[in-house]
Short mmCIF file of C-alpha atoms and ligand atoms in Angstrom, two decimals:
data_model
loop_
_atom_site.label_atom_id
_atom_site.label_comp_id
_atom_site.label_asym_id
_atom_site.label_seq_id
_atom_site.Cartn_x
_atom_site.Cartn_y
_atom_site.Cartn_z
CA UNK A 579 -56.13 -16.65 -59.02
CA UNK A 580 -59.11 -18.46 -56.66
CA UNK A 581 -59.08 -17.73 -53.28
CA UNK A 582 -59.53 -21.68 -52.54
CA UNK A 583 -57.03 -23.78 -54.10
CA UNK A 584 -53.90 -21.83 -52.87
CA UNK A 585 -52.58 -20.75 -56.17
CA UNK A 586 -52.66 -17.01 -54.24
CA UNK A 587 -49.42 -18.63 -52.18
CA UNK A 588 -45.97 -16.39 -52.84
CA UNK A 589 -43.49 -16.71 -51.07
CA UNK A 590 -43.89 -14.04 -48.60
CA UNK A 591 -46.92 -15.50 -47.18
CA UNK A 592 -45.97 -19.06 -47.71
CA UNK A 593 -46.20 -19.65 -43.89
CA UNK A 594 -49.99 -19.41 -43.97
CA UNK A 595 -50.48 -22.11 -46.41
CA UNK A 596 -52.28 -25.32 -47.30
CA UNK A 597 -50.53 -27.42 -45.06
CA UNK A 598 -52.70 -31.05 -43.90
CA UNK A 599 -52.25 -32.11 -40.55
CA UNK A 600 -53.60 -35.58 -39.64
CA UNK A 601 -57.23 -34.57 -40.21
CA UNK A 602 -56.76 -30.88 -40.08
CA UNK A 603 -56.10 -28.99 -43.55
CA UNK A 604 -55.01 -25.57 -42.70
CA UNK A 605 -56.05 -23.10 -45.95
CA UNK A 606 -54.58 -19.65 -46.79
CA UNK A 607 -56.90 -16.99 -48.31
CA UNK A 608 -55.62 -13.43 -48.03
CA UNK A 609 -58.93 -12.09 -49.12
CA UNK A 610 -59.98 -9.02 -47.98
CA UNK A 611 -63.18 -9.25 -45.66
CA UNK A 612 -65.17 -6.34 -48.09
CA UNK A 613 -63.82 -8.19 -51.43
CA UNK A 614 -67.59 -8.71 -52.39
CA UNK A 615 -68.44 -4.90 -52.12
CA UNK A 616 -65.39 -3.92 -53.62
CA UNK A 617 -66.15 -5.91 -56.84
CA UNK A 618 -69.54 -5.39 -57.37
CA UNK A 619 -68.27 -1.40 -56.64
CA UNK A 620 -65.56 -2.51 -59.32
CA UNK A 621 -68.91 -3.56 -61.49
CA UNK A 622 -70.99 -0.41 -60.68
CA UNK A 623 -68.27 1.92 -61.50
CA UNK A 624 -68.17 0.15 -65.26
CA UNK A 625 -72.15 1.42 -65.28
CA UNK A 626 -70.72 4.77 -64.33
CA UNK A 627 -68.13 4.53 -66.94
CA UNK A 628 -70.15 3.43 -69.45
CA UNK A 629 -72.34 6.48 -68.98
CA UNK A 630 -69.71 8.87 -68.99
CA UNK A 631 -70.60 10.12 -65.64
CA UNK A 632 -68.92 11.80 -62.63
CA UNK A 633 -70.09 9.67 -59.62
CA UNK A 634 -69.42 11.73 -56.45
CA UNK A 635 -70.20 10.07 -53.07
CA UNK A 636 -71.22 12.68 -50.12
CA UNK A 637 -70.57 11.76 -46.61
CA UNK A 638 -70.68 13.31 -43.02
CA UNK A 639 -72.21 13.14 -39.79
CA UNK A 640 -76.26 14.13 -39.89
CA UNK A 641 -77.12 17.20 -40.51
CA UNK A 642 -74.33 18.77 -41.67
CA UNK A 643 -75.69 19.77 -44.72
CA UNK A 644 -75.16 17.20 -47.53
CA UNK A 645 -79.27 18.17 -48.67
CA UNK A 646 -78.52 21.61 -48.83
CA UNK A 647 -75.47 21.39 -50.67
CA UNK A 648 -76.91 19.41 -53.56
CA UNK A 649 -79.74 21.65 -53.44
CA UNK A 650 -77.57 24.99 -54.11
CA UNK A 651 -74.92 22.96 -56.52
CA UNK A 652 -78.41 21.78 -58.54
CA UNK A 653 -79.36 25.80 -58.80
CA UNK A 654 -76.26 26.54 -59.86
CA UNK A 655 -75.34 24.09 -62.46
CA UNK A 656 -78.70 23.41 -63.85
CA UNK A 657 -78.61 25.16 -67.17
CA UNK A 658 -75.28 23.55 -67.82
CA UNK A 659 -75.46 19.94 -66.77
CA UNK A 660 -77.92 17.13 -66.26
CA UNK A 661 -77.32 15.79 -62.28
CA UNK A 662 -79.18 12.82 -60.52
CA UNK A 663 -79.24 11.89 -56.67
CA UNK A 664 -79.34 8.78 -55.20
CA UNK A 665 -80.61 9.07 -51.70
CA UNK A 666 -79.22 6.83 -49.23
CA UNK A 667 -79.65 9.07 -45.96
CA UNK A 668 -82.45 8.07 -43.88
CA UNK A 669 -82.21 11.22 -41.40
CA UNK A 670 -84.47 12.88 -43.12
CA UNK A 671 -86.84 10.94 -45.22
CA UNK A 672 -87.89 13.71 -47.22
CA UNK A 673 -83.93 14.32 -49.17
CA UNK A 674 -85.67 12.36 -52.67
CA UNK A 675 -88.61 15.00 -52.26
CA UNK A 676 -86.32 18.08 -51.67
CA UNK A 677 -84.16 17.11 -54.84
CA UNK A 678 -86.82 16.28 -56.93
CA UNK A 679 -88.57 19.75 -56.31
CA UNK A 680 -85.43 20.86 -57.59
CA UNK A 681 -86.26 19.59 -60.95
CA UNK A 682 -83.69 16.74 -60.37
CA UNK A 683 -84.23 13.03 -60.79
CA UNK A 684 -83.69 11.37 -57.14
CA UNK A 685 -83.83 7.81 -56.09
CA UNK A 686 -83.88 7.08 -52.27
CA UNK A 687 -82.79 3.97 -51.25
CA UNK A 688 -84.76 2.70 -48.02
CA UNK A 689 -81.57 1.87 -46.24
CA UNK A 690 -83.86 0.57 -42.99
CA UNK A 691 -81.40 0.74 -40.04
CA UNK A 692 -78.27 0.16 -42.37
CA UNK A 693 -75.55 2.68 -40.94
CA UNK A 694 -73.67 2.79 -44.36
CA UNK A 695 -74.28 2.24 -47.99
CA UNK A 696 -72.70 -0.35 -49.76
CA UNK A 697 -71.80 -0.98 -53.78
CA UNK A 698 -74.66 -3.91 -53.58
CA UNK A 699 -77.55 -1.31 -52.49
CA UNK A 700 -76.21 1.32 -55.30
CA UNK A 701 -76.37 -1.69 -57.23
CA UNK A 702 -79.82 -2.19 -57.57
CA UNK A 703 -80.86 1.17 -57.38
CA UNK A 704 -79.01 2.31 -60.49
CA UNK A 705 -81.02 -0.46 -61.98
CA UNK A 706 -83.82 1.58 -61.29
CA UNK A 707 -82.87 4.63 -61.83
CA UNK A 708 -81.84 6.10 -65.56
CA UNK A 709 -78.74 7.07 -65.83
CA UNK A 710 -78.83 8.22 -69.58
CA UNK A 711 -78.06 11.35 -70.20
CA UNK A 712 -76.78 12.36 -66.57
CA UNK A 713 -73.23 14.39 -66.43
CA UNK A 714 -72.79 13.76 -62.47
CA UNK A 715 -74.47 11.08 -60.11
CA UNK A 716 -74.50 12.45 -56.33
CA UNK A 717 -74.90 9.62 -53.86
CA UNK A 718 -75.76 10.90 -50.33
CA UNK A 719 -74.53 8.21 -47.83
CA UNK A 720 -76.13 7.86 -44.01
CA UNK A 721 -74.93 10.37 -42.12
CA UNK A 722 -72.56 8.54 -39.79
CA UNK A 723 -69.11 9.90 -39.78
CA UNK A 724 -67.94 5.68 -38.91
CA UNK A 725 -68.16 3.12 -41.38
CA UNK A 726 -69.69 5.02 -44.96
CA UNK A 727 -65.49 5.18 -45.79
CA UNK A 728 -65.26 1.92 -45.66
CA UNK A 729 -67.67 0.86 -48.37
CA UNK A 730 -66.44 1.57 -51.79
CA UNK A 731 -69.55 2.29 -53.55
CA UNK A 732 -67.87 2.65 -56.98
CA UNK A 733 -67.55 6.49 -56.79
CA UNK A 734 -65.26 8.58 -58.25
CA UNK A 735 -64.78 10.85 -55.56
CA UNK A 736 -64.89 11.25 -52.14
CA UNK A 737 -66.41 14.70 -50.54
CA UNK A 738 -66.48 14.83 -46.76
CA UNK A 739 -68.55 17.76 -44.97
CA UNK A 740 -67.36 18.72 -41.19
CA UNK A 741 -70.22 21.72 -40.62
CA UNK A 742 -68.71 24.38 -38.44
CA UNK A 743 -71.33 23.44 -35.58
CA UNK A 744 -69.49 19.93 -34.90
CA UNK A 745 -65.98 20.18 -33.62
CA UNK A 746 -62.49 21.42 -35.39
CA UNK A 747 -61.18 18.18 -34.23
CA UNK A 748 -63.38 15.77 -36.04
CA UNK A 749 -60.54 14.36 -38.49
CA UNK A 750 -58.45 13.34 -35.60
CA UNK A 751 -61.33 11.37 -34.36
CA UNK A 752 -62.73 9.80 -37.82
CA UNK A 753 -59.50 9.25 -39.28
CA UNK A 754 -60.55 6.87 -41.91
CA UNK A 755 -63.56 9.20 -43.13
CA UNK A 756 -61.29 12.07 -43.09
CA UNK A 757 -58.43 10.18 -45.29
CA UNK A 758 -60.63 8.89 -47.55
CA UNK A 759 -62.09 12.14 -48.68
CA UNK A 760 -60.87 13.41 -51.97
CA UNK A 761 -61.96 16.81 -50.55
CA UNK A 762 -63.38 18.43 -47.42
CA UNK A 763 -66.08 20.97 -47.39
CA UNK A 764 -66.58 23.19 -44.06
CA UNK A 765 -70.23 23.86 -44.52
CA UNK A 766 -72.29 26.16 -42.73
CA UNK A 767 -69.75 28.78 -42.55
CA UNK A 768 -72.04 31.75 -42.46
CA UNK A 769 -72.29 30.65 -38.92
CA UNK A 770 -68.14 31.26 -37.96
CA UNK A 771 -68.78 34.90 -36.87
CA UNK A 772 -71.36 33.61 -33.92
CA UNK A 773 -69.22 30.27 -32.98
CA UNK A 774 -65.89 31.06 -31.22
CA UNK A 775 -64.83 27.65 -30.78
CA UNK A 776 -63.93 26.03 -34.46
CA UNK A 777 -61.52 27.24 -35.89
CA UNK A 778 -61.10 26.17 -39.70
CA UNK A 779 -57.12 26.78 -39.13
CA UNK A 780 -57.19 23.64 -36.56
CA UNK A 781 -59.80 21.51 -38.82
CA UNK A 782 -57.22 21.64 -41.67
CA UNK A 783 -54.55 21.04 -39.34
CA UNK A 784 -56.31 18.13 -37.81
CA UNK A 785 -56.52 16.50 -41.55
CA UNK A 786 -52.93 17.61 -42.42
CA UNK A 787 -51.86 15.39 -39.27
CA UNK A 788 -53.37 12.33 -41.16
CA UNK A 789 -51.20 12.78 -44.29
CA UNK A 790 -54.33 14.22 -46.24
CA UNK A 791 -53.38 16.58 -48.78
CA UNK A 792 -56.85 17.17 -50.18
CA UNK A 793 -58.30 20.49 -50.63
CA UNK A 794 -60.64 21.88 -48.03
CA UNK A 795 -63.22 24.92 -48.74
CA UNK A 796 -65.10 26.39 -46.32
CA UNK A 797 -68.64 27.58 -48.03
CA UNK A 798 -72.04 28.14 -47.13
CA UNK A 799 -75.03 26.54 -49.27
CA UNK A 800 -77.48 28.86 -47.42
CA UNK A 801 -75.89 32.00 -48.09
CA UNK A 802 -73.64 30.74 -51.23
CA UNK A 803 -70.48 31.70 -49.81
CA UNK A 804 -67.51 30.34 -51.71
CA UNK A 805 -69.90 28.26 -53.50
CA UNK A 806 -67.71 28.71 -56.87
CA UNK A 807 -64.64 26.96 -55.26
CA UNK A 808 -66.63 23.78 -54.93
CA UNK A 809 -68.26 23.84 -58.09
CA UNK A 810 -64.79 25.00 -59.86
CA UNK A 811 -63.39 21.66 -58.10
CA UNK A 812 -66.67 19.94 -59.17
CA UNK A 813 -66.26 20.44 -63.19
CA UNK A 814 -63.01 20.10 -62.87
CA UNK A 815 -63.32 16.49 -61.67
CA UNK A 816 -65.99 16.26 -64.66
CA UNK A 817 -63.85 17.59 -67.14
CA UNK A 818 -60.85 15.48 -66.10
CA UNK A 819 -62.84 12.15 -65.72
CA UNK A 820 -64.44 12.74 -69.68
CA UNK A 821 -60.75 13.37 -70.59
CA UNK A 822 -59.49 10.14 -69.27
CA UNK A 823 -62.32 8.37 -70.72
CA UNK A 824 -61.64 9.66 -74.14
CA UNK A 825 -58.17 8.67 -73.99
CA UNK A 826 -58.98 5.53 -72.77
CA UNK A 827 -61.03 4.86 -75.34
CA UNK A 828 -58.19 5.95 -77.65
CA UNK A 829 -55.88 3.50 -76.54
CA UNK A 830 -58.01 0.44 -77.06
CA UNK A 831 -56.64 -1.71 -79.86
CA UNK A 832 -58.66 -0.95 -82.86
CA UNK A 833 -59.29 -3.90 -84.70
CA UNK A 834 -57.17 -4.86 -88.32
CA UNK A 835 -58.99 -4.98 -91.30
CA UNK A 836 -57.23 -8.62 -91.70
CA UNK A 837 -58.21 -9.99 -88.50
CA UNK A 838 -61.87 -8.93 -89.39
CA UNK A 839 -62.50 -10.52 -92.79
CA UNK A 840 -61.19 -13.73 -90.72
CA UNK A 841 -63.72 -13.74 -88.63
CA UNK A 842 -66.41 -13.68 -90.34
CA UNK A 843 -64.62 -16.64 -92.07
CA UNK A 844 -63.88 -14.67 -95.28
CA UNK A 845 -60.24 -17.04 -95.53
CA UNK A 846 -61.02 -20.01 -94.55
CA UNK L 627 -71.54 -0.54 -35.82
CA UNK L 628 -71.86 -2.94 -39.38
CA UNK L 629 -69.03 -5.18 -37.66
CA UNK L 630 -72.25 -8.21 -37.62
CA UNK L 631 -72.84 -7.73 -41.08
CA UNK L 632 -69.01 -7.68 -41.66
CA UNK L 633 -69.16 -11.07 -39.45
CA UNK L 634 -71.98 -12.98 -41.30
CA UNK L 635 -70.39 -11.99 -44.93
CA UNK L 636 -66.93 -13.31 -43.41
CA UNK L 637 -68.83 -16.68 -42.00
CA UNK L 638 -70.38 -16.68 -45.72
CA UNK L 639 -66.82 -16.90 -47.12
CA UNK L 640 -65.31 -19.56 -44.91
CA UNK L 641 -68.40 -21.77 -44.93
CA UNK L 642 -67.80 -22.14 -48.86
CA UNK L 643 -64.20 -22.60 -48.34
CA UNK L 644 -65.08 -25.07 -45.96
CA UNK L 645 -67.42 -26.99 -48.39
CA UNK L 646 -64.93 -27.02 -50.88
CA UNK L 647 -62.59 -28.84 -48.91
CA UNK L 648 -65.50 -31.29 -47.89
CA UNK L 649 -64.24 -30.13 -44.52
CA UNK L 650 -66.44 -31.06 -41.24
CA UNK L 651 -66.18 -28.49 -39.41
CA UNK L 652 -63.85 -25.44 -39.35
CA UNK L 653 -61.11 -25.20 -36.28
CA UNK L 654 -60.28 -21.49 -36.50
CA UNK L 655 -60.30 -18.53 -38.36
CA UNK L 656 -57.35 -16.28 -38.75
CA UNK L 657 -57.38 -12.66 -39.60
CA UNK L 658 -55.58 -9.51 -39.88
CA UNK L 659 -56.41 -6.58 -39.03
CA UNK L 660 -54.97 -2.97 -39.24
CA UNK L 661 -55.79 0.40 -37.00
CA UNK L 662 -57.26 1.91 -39.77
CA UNK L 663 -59.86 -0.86 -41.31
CA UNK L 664 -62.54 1.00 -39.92
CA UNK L 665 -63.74 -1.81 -37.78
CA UNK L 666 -63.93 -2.20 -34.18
CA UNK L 667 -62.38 -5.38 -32.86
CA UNK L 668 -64.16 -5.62 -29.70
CA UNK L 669 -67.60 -5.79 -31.76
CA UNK L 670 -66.52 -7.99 -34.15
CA UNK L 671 -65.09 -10.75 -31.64
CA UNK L 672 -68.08 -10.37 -30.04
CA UNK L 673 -70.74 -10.83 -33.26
CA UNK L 674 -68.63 -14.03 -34.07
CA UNK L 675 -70.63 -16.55 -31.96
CA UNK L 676 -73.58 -15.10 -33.24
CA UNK L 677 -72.73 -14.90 -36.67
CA UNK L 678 -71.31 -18.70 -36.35
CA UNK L 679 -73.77 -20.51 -34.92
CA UNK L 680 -75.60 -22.88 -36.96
CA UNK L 681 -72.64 -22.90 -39.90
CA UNK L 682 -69.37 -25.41 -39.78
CA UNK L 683 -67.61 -22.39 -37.86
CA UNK L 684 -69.80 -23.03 -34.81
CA UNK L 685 -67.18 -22.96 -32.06
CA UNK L 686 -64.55 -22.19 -34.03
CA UNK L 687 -61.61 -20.10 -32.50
CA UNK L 688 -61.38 -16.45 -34.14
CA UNK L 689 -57.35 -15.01 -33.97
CA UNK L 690 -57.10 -11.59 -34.52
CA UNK L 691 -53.71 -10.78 -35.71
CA UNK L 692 -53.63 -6.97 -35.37
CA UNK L 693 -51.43 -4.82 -37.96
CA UNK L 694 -48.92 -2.11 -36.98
CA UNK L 695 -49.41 1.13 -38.41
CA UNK L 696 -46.99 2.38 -40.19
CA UNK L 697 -46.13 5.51 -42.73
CA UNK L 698 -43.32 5.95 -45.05
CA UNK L 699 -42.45 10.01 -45.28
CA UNK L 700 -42.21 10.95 -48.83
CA UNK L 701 -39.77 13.87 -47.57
CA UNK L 702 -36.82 11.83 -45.52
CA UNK L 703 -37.85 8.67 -46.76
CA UNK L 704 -37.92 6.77 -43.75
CA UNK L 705 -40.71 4.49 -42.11
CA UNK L 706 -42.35 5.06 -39.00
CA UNK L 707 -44.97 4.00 -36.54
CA UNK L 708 -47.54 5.99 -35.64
CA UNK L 709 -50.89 6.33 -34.36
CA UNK L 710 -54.57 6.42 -36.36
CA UNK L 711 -54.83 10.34 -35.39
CA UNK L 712 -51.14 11.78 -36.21
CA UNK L 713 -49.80 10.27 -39.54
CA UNK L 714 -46.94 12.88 -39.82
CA UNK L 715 -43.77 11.56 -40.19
CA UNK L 716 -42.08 10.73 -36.71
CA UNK L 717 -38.67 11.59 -38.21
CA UNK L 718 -39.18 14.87 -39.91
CA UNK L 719 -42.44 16.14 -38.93
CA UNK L 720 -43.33 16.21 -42.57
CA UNK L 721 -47.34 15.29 -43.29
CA UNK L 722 -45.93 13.49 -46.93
CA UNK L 723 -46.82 10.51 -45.71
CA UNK L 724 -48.19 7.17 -47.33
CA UNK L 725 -49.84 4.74 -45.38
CA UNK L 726 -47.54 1.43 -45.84
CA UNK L 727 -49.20 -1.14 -42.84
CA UNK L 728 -52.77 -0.37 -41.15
CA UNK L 729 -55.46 -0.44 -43.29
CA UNK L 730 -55.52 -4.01 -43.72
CA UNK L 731 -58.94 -6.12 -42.94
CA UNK L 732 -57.50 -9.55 -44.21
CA UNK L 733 -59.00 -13.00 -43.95
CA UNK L 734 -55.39 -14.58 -43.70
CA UNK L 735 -55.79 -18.68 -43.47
CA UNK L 736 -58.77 -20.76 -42.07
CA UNK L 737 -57.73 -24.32 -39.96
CA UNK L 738 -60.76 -27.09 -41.38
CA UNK L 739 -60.98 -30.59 -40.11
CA UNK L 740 -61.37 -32.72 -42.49
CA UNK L 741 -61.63 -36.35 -41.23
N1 GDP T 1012 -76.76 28.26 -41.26
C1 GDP T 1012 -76.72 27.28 -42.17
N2 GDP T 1012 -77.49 26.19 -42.00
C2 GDP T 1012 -77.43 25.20 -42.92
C3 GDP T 1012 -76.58 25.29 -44.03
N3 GDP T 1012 -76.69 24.16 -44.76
C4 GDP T 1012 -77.61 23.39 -44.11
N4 GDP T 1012 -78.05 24.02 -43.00
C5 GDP T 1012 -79.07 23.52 -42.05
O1 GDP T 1012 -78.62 22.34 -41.43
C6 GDP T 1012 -79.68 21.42 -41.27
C7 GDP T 1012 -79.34 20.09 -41.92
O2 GDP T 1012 -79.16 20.28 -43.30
P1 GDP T 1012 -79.29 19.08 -44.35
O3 GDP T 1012 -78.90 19.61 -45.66
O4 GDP T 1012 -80.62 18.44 -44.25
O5 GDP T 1012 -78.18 18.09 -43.76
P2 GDP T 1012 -77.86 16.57 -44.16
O6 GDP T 1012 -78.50 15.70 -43.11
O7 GDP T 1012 -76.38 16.46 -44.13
O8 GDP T 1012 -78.44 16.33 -45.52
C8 GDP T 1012 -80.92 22.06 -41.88
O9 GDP T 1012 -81.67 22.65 -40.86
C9 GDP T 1012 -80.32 23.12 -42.80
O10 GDP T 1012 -81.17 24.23 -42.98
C10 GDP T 1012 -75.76 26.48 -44.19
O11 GDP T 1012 -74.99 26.65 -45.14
N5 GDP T 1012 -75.89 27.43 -43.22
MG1 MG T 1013 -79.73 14.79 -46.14
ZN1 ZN T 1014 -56.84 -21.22 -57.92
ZN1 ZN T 1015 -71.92 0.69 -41.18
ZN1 ZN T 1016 -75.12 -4.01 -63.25
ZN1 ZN T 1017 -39.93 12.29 -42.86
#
């Protein structure tokens, strides 16, 4: 189906359609209005595929500790498996240079004034950046709690961070970054004994009132409080994802030996 | 806040459906939009005329058709309407919910003239 010719025309939405008017040709499209970042997401999750990775996207407002956390899940993972960063935060310019001291390939995309990331930008920095070898890709978006949900980047999961500091309520008022996380991480919480007013009880509430049903784990990076939940969940998504692939790969059509020898012209 | 660059990619698309319909200019533009798109309708009705000017949708009309929200409970099984911060089931309370009409940012029909 093209998005020009009307073949896209059913008959539920045949009321919209090509219909010329003396002069006036009215054209239905029902495209979506991200369709371009969602297939070149489509393309950059292939790349992903290909290289058997785990592609995890971080997101939350600035500051709430999307460095850190990479920094302490790098530590703890590094004698197992091979992780890379793409930067995309521009808070703090230095995020490529904190990973990288870390022993960690990083790539920072220079994001200028952009308030998101999108699937074209991870695009051409996974072009730049080798992906051989990697078992997880960590993108960190722009910290902006607004618009990084909307942008599929072609990541395999979602991982929101609401820091203790900001407000228990934030998923009532970002309900499209709070639905689209895959899981929620309430970071900083070395700090909940000397902040009265969030309550983690009323965060999780606040996301169970949008129909969310993903896991949330309150942890610190500093102090490496419940930091085995999230890396449990994290190798857990790794494992599953390499399982999937394999079968995947299991249930391709293998070839016949018949269908070989004629290509290569062997009957003809 | 990226509703302009939302705007010029959405210009980009009608302007080649309006070429391939050797159209001369476009009348309107129609789309849909749900609650939960993530975009805010006051900035992007406002970054049309910017976006559009200079292309064949210079002074075109934008329509904004906006979606109900909408959940159907996977408890009771029933539909209802709700709002972007409380998608719990109106019926049974239950938070089983699936979004079924909001998150829609839809480019629905464009009007070209074409003589
Ligand atoms: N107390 C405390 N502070 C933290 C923690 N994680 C990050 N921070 C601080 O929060 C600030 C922002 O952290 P950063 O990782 O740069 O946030 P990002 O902008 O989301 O990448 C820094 O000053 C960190 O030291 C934590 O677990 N506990
Ligand atoms: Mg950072
Ligand atoms: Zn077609
Ligand atoms: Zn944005
Ligand atoms: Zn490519
Ligand atoms: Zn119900």
């Amino acid at each position: 189906m093209c998005n020009t010719c009307g073949c896209n025309i059913t008959p539920g939405n045949r009321e919209f359609a090509y219909k010329p008017v003396n002069g006036k040709t009215a054209v239905s499209v029902l495209e979506n209005l991200l369709a371009r970042n969602d297939d070149q997401a489509e393309h950059n999750r292939q790349h992903f595929d290909k290289h058997r990775l785990l592609t995890v996207n971080l997101m939350s407002s600035p500051g709430a500790g999307k460095t850190a956390l990479l920094e302490a899940t790098i530590d703890a993972l590094r004698d197992k498996y091979r992780i890379g960063v793409i930067e995309g935060d521009l808070e703090t310019e230095n995020d490529a240079v904190r990973i990288r001291a870390r022993g960690v390939p990083a790539y920072q995309i220079t994001t200028g004034s952009a308030c998101h990331l999108d699937a074209h930008m991870v695009h051409d920095a996974l072009h730049k950046f080798p992906l051989e070898g990697l078992d997880i890709l960590f993108i960190e978006n722009v910290g902006n709690l607004v618009c990084p949900a909307s942008f599929d980047l072609g990541q395999h999961k979602n991982v929101t961070l609401l820091s203790v500091t900001e407000g228990d309520d934030k998923p009532a008022k970002y309900p499209v970054m709070f639905r689209a996380a895959d899981i929620v991480l309430l970071t900083k919480s070395d700090l909940l004994p000397v902040l009265d007013d969030f309550d983690p009880e009323r965060a999780e509430l606040s996301l169970r009132n949008l129909g969310s049903r993903a896991p949330v784990i309150r942890l610190s990076a500093r102090k490496s409080l419940n930091l085995g939940d999230w890396l449990d969940w994290l190798i857990g998504e790794l494992v599953q994802k390499r399982g999937k692939l394999a079968s995947d790969v299991l249930v391709q059509p293998v070839a016949e030996p018949q269908s070989i020898s004629s290509n290569t012209g062997m009957q003809g | 806040m990226h509703e302009f660059s939302v705007c010029q990619a959405l210009i980009a698309q009608v302007e080649q459906i309006a070429i391939s319909h050797g159209a001369l200019k476009v009348q309107s533009v129609k789309l849909r939009i749900g609650p939960l798109s993530g975009m805010e309708l006051p900035l992007l009705e406002h970054a049309y005329p910017f976006a559009s000017a200079g292309t064949l949708a210079e002074g075109s009309i934008l329509e904004i058709e906006r979606a109900p929200l909408k959940v159907k409970c996977e408890a009771c099984g029933l539909d209802s309407k709700v709002k972007p911060n409380l998608l719990t089931c109106r019926m049974c309370g239950s938070c089983k919910t699936r979004v079924v009409s909001g998150e829609e940012l839809m480019l629905m029909s464009v009007e070209l003239i074409t003589t």
